[in-house]
Short mmCIF file of the C-alpha atoms (twelve columns), coordinates in Angstrom:
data_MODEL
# 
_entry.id   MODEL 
# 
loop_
_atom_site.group_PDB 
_atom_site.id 
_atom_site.type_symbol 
_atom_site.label_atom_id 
_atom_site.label_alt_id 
_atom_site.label_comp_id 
_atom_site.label_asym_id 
_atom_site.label_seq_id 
_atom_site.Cartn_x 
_atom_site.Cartn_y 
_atom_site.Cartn_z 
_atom_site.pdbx_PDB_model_num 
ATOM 1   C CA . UNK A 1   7.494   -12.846 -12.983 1 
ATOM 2   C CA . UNK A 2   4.922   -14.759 -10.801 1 
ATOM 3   C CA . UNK A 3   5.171   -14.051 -7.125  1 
ATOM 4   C CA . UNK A 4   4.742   -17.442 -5.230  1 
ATOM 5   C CA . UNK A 5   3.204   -17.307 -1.660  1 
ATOM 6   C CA . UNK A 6   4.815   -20.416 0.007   1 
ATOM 7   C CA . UNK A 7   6.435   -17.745 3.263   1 
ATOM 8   C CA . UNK A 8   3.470   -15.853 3.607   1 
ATOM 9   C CA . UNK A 9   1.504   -15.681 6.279   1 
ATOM 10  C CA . UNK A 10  -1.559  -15.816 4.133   1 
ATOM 11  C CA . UNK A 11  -0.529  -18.425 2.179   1 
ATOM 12  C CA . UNK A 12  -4.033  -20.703 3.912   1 
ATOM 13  C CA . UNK A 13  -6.137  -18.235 1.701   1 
ATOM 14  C CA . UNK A 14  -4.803  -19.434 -1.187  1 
ATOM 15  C CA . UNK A 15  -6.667  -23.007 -0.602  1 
ATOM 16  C CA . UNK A 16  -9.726  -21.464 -1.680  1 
ATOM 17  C CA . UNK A 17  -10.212 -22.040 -5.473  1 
ATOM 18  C CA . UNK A 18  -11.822 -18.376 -5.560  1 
ATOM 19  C CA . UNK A 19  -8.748  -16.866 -4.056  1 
ATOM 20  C CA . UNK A 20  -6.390  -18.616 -5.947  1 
ATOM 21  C CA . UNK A 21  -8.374  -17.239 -9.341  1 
ATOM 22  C CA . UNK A 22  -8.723  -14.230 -7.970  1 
ATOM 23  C CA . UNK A 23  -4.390  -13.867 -7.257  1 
ATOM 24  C CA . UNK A 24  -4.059  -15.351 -10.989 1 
ATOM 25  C CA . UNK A 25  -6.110  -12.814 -12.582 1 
ATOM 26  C CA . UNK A 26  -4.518  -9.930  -10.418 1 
ATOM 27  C CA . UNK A 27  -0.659  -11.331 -11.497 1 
ATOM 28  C CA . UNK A 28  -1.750  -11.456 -15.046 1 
ATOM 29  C CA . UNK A 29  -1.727  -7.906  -15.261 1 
ATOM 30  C CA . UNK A 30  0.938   -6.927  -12.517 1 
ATOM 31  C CA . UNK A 31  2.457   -9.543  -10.035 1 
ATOM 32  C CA . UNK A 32  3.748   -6.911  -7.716  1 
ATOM 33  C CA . UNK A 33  0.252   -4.898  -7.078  1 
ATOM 34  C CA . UNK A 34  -1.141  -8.531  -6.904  1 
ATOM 35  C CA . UNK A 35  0.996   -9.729  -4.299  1 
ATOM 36  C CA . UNK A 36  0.506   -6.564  -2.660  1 
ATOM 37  C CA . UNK A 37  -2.942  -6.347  -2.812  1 
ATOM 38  C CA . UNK A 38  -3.303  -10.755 -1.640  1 
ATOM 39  C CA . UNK A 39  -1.088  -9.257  1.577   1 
ATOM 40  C CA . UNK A 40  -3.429  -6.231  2.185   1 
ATOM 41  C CA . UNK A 41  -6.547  -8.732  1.901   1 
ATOM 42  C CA . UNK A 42  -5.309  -11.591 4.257   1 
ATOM 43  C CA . UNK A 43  -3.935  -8.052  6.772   1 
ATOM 44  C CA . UNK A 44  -7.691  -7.375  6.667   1 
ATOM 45  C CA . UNK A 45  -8.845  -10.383 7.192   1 
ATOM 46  C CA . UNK A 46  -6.756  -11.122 9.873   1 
ATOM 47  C CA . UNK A 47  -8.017  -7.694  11.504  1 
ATOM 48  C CA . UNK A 48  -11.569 -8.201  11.433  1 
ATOM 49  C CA . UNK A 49  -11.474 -11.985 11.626  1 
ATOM 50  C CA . UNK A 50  -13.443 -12.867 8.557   1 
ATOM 51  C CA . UNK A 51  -12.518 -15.036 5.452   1 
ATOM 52  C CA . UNK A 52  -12.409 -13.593 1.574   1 
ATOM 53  C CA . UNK A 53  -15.399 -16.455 1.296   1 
ATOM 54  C CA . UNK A 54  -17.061 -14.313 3.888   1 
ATOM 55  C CA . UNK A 55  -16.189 -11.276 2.056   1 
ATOM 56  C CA . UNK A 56  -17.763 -12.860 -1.509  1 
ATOM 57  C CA . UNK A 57  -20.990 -13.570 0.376   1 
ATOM 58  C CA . UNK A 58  -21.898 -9.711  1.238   1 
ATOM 59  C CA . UNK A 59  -23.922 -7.706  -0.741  1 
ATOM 60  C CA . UNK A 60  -23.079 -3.740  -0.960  1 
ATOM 61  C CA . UNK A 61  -24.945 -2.705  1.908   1 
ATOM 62  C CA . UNK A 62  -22.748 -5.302  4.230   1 
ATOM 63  C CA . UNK A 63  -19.642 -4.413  2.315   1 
ATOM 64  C CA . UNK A 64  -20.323 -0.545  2.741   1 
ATOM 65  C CA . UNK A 65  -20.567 -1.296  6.798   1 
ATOM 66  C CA . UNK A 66  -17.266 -3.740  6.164   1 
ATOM 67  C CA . UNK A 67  -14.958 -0.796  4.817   1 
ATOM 68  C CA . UNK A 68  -16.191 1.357   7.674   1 
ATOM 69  C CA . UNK A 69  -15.136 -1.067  10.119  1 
ATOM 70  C CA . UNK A 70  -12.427 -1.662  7.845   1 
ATOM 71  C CA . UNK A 71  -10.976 2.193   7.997   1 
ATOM 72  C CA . UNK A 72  -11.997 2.099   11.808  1 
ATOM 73  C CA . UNK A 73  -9.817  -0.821  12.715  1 
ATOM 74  C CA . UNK A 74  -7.039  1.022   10.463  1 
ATOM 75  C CA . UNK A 75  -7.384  4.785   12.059  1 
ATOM 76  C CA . UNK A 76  -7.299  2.802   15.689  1 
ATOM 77  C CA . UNK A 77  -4.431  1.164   15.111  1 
ATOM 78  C CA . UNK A 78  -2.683  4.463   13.890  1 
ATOM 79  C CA . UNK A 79  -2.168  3.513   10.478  1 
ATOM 80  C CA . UNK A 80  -1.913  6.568   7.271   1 
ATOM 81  C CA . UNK A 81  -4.461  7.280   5.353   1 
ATOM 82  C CA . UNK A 82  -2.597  6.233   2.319   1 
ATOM 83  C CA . UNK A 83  -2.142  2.710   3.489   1 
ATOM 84  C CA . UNK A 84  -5.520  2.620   4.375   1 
ATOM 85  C CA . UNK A 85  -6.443  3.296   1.087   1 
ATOM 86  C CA . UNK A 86  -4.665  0.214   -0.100  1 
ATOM 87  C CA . UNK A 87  -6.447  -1.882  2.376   1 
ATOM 88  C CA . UNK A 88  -9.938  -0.805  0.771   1 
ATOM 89  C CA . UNK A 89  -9.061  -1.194  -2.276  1 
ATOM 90  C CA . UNK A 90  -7.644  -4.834  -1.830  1 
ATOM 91  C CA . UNK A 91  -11.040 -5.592  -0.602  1 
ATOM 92  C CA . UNK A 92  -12.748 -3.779  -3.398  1 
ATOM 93  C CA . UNK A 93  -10.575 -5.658  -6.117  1 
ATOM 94  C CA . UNK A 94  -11.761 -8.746  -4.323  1 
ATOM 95  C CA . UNK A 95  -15.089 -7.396  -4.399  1 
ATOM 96  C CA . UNK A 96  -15.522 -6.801  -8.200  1 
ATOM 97  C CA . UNK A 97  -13.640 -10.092 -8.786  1 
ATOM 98  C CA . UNK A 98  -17.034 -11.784 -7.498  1 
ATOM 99  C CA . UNK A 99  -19.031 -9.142  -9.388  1 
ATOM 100 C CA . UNK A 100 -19.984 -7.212  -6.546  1 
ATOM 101 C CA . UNK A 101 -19.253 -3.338  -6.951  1 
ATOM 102 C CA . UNK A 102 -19.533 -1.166  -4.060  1 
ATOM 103 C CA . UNK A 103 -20.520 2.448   -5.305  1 
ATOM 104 C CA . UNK A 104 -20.704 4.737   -2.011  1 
ATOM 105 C CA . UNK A 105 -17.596 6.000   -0.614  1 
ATOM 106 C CA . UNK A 106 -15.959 5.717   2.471   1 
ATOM 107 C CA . UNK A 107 -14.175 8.597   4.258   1 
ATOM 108 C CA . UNK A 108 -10.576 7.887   4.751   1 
ATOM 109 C CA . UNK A 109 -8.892  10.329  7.121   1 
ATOM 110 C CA . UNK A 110 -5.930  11.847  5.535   1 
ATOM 111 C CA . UNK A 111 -3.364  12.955  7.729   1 
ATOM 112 C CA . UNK A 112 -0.362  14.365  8.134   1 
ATOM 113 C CA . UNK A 113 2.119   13.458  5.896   1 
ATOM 114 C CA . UNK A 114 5.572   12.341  6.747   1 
ATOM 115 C CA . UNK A 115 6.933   15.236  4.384   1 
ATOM 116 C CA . UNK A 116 4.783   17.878  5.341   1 
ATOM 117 C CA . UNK A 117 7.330   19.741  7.715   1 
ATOM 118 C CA . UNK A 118 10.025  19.606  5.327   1 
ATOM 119 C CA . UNK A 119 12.245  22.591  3.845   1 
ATOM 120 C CA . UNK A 120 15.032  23.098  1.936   1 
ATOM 121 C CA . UNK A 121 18.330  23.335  4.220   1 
ATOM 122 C CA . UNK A 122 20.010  26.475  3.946   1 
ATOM 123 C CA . UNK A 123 23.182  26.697  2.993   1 
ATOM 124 C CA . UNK A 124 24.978  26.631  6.708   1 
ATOM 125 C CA . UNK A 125 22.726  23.784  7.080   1 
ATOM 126 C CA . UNK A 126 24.457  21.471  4.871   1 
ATOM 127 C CA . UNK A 127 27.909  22.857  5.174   1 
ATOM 128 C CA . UNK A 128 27.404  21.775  8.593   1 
ATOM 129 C CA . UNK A 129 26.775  18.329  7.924   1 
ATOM 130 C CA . UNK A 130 29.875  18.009  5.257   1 
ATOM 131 C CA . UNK A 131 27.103  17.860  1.733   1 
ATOM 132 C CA . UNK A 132 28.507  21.273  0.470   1 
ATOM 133 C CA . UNK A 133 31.778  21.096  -1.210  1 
ATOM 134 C CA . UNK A 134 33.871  24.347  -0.753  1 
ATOM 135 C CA . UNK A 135 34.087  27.263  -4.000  1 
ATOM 136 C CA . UNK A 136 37.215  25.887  -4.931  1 
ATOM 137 C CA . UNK A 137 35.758  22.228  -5.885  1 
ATOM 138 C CA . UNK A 138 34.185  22.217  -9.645  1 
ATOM 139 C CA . UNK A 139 33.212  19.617  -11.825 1 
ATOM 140 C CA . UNK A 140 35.744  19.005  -14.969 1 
ATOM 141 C CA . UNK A 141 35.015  16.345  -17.602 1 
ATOM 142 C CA . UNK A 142 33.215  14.247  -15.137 1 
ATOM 143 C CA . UNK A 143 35.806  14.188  -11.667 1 
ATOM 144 C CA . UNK A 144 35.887  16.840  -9.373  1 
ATOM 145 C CA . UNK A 145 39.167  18.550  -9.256  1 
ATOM 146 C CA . UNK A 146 40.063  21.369  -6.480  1 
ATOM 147 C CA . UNK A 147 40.412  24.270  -8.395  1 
ATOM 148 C CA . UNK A 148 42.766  24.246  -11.164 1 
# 
């Protein structure tokens, strides 16, 4: 299913015939990591106040200092190193569209996850917050019975 763009803040960045090509190749293959990736490239945009016609015009060693100052603007603004990620690679996808492939890499900070404290509860832990069902409750062809 074809994502349309008529609410999105973006949607200006669509007038450009490049753009537009660009989204239509991306949806052929998946419409979801296309819209995604058309949100993540106006977001960038936006940041850095530059146009994807801009963007077409670099050549690698302007795109290389682009996704630094990409990542930059990112890491300031506190975002994770995941959706960072997504950000570059918007741009890149953009990039190879206009047959322009950036080799070097960028560092992307990666830091702490939102799951990296976690632990499985004990057992007073969850009997505490009502998701352990006493002994006496067992499963019998599909509905929980107490004990029978």
């Amino acid at each position: 299913m074809r994502q349309t763009f008529e609410r999105s803040s973006y949607r200006r960045l669509l007038e450009d015939p490049p753009v537009l090509g660009w989204v239509a190749e991306g949806q052929r293959g998946s419409p979801a990591l296309a819209g995604g990736r058309f949100r993540r490239l106006g977001n960038a945009c936006a940041a850095l106040k530059t146009t994807p016609g801009e963007l077409a015009k670099m050549d690698e060693r302007q795109a290389v200092a682009f996704l630094r100052q990409l990542v930059g603007e990112c890491e300031a603004r506190g975002i994770t190193g995941v959706t960072t990620k997504g950000y570059v690679m918007a741009v890149k996808s953009r990039w190879r569209f206009n047959d322009l492939e950036v080799r070097k890499r960028v560092a992307i900070r990666q830091g702490a996850g939102i799951y990296d404290n976690e632990r499985v509860p004990t057992r007073e832990e969850l009997q505490q917050r009502g998701l352990l069902a006493g002994h006496r409750f067992v499963l019998r062809k599909g509905r929980r019975s107490a004990g029978d």
